[in-house]
XYZ file of C-alpha atoms in Angstrom:
229
model
C 123.554 84.891 118.428
C 122.142 84.876 114.890
C 119.052 82.722 115.215
C 116.130 84.975 114.293
C 114.955 83.459 111.012
C 112.879 85.619 108.670
C 111.091 84.481 105.518
C 111.019 87.213 102.855
C 109.240 85.489 99.953
C 106.109 83.410 100.505
C 102.653 82.947 99.005
C 99.258 81.828 100.274
C 96.614 79.868 98.395
C 94.009 82.480 99.383
C 95.691 85.280 97.422
C 98.178 83.697 94.999
C 96.614 81.472 92.360
C 99.833 79.449 92.104
C 100.006 78.855 95.860
C 98.683 75.591 97.256
C 99.126 76.139 101.015
C 96.612 78.060 103.105
C 97.921 81.046 105.047
C 97.081 79.595 108.463
C 98.999 76.421 107.622
C 101.963 78.448 106.349
C 102.168 80.313 109.654
C 102.119 77.090 111.666
C 104.704 75.421 109.439
C 107.108 78.367 109.589
C 106.641 78.701 113.342
C 107.397 75.016 113.801
C 110.463 75.429 111.555
C 111.907 77.971 113.991
C 111.182 81.154 112.037
C 110.206 84.339 113.858
C 108.878 86.429 110.952
C 106.939 85.690 107.769
C 106.712 88.403 105.105
C 103.792 87.312 102.938
C 104.433 88.492 99.382
C 101.412 87.359 97.390
C 101.387 88.015 93.652
C 100.115 91.484 92.749
C 99.518 91.417 89.005
C 96.961 91.654 86.208
C 96.063 87.949 86.299
C 94.630 88.382 89.774
C 92.887 91.731 89.480
C 91.513 91.427 85.940
C 89.327 88.493 87.004
C 87.629 90.568 89.707
C 87.685 93.951 87.966
C 83.870 94.211 88.173
C 84.198 94.714 91.929
C 84.960 98.027 93.627
C 88.627 98.564 94.410
C 88.153 98.133 98.156
C 86.581 94.706 97.544
C 89.321 93.748 95.095
C 91.939 94.704 97.649
C 90.121 92.778 100.375
C 90.355 89.649 98.228
C 94.038 90.292 97.590
C 94.734 90.781 101.303
C 92.795 87.703 102.423
C 95.933 85.583 102.749
C 97.754 88.256 104.748
C 94.800 88.912 107.053
C 94.302 85.181 107.638
C 98.002 84.698 108.389
C 98.018 87.697 110.731
C 95.112 86.260 112.712
C 96.734 82.809 112.849
C 99.866 84.339 114.420
C 98.062 86.326 117.130
C 98.834 83.898 119.954
C 102.320 82.967 118.770
C 105.681 84.646 119.224
C 105.651 85.241 115.490
C 105.214 88.284 113.235
C 103.383 88.324 109.907
C 104.304 91.294 107.709
C 102.775 92.588 104.481
C 104.958 92.526 101.388
C 103.978 92.203 97.743
C 105.495 90.539 94.700
C 104.492 92.828 91.861
C 104.599 92.274 88.125
C 103.985 95.330 85.996
C 102.023 94.943 82.771
C 104.857 95.957 80.430
C 107.695 94.334 82.386
C 108.526 90.597 82.426
C 110.303 90.890 85.779
C 108.896 90.485 89.287
C 109.782 92.638 92.271
C 109.520 92.088 96.020
C 108.345 95.317 97.618
C 108.627 95.944 101.343
C 107.065 98.983 103.020
C 103.707 99.429 101.278
C 100.962 99.423 103.891
C 97.253 98.694 103.516
C 96.306 102.368 103.440
C 98.674 103.068 100.536
C 97.337 100.067 98.615
C 93.768 101.245 99.175
C 94.436 104.824 98.075
C 96.402 103.792 94.989
C 94.541 101.170 92.932
C 96.095 98.954 90.265
C 99.752 99.608 90.943
C 100.609 96.908 88.396
C 99.511 99.286 85.635
C 102.417 101.568 86.484
C 106.105 100.971 85.864
C 108.661 100.397 88.600
C 109.960 103.932 88.103
C 106.434 105.342 88.418
C 105.774 103.345 91.588
C 108.941 104.702 93.163
C 107.962 108.267 92.246
C 104.440 107.748 93.609
C 105.654 106.295 96.890
C 108.159 109.126 97.323
C 105.463 111.755 96.691
C 103.279 110.166 99.339
C 106.226 109.787 101.713
C 105.848 106.011 101.722
C 109.318 104.581 102.182
C 109.785 101.328 100.280
C 112.534 98.880 99.444
C 112.629 97.126 96.068
C 114.387 93.794 95.591
C 114.121 92.100 92.228
C 112.970 88.513 92.629
C 114.867 85.726 90.826
C 116.394 88.182 88.285
C 117.981 85.507 86.081
C 114.981 83.201 85.772
C 114.066 82.454 82.142
C 112.641 85.502 80.378
C 113.856 87.933 83.046
C 116.874 90.202 83.410
C 118.154 92.611 86.076
C 116.398 95.961 86.052
C 118.228 99.270 85.990
C 120.351 99.378 89.124
C 119.144 102.860 90.076
C 115.612 101.479 90.516
C 116.655 98.650 92.814
C 117.739 98.402 96.417
C 118.913 94.866 95.861
C 118.425 91.421 94.414
C 117.091 88.106 95.601
C 120.339 86.185 95.162
C 118.927 82.916 96.455
C 115.466 81.725 95.414
C 114.540 78.402 96.984
C 111.802 77.295 94.606
C 113.017 73.885 93.337
C 110.657 73.865 90.353
C 112.415 76.787 88.662
C 115.999 77.348 87.597
C 116.570 80.794 89.051
C 120.321 80.743 88.324
C 121.081 81.940 91.835
C 124.842 82.003 91.261
C 124.388 84.549 88.466
C 122.221 86.701 90.722
C 124.830 86.582 93.482
C 127.662 87.538 91.122
C 125.651 90.385 89.629
C 124.734 91.790 93.056
C 128.333 91.641 94.222
C 129.607 93.310 91.048
C 127.039 96.118 91.220
C 127.116 96.614 94.990
C 123.456 95.732 95.466
C 121.959 94.492 98.714
C 121.278 90.761 98.795
C 118.368 88.770 100.168
C 117.204 85.165 100.108
C 113.671 83.799 99.931
C 112.072 80.375 99.841
C 109.472 81.454 97.250
C 107.081 79.295 99.245
C 104.188 77.807 97.247
C 104.321 74.101 98.151
C 105.346 72.118 101.234
C 108.679 71.244 99.621
C 109.594 74.950 99.532
C 109.248 75.429 103.289
C 112.171 77.130 105.062
C 114.610 76.782 102.163
C 115.468 80.480 102.186
C 115.209 83.726 104.118
C 117.574 85.691 106.322
C 118.769 85.283 109.912
C 119.598 88.131 112.295
C 120.304 88.847 115.945
C 117.559 91.446 116.185
C 114.166 90.162 115.088
C 111.877 92.818 113.541
C 108.338 93.055 114.868
C 106.974 95.337 112.138
C 107.694 96.374 108.565
C 109.592 99.513 109.552
C 112.009 97.419 111.597
C 112.351 94.882 108.784
C 113.219 97.632 106.304
C 115.789 99.034 108.723
C 117.327 95.582 109.044
C 117.472 95.121 105.265
C 119.100 98.535 104.858
C 121.699 97.679 107.487
C 122.583 94.350 105.831
C 123.272 93.081 109.353
C 122.021 89.582 108.637
C 123.041 86.311 107.055
C 121.375 84.526 104.159
C 119.582 81.218 104.505
C 120.274 78.918 101.543
C 118.962 75.375 101.196
C 117.763 75.627 104.774
C 121.178 76.541 106.223
C 122.441 79.878 107.532
C 125.420 80.932 105.423
């Protein structure tokens, strides 16, 4: 039975300046909505790190991870997994990318990943034997365009944020045409975004390795407008 709901795109007010919901509240809301997994993908970009650049990197990273750590603690006594993802925006690239598979140790050892390019991040992760998956977020939102297919594992073909026109139909058509994996995400920032997107699967991942295996397998259905499709 496909009932294991997984959110792949969500933000906390602790770590994303555009987020208005605290991480602990997000966990409770998603748990109450019947989800089993929340991948917290707070914004990793210059706007966040430049404002705290006077701090050491470990302190900068601690501030960035505050939402994730808070969410993780909030889920300790629930049948609910909180996983660490990032939504990265590189300095010379208008696009945004959802990255799954980067752990805290990699983030600590490799400061300021947003100063790289997507190609450089993929090379770096491969050199350090850090397996990652890259899905471009809302690739047809204004000012954005699909990246080179060779750099992507897939596309977010449904973005549930109602305050943006993400042209989800274009993303779906492009992914189908170019044989790219497809995911859905609520792009959770406000209460109205809750549980609009995500994926649903029979096997519910308990850690990032299992989530990446699930995404590679494509053995899941997309959640769109709150419904499993």
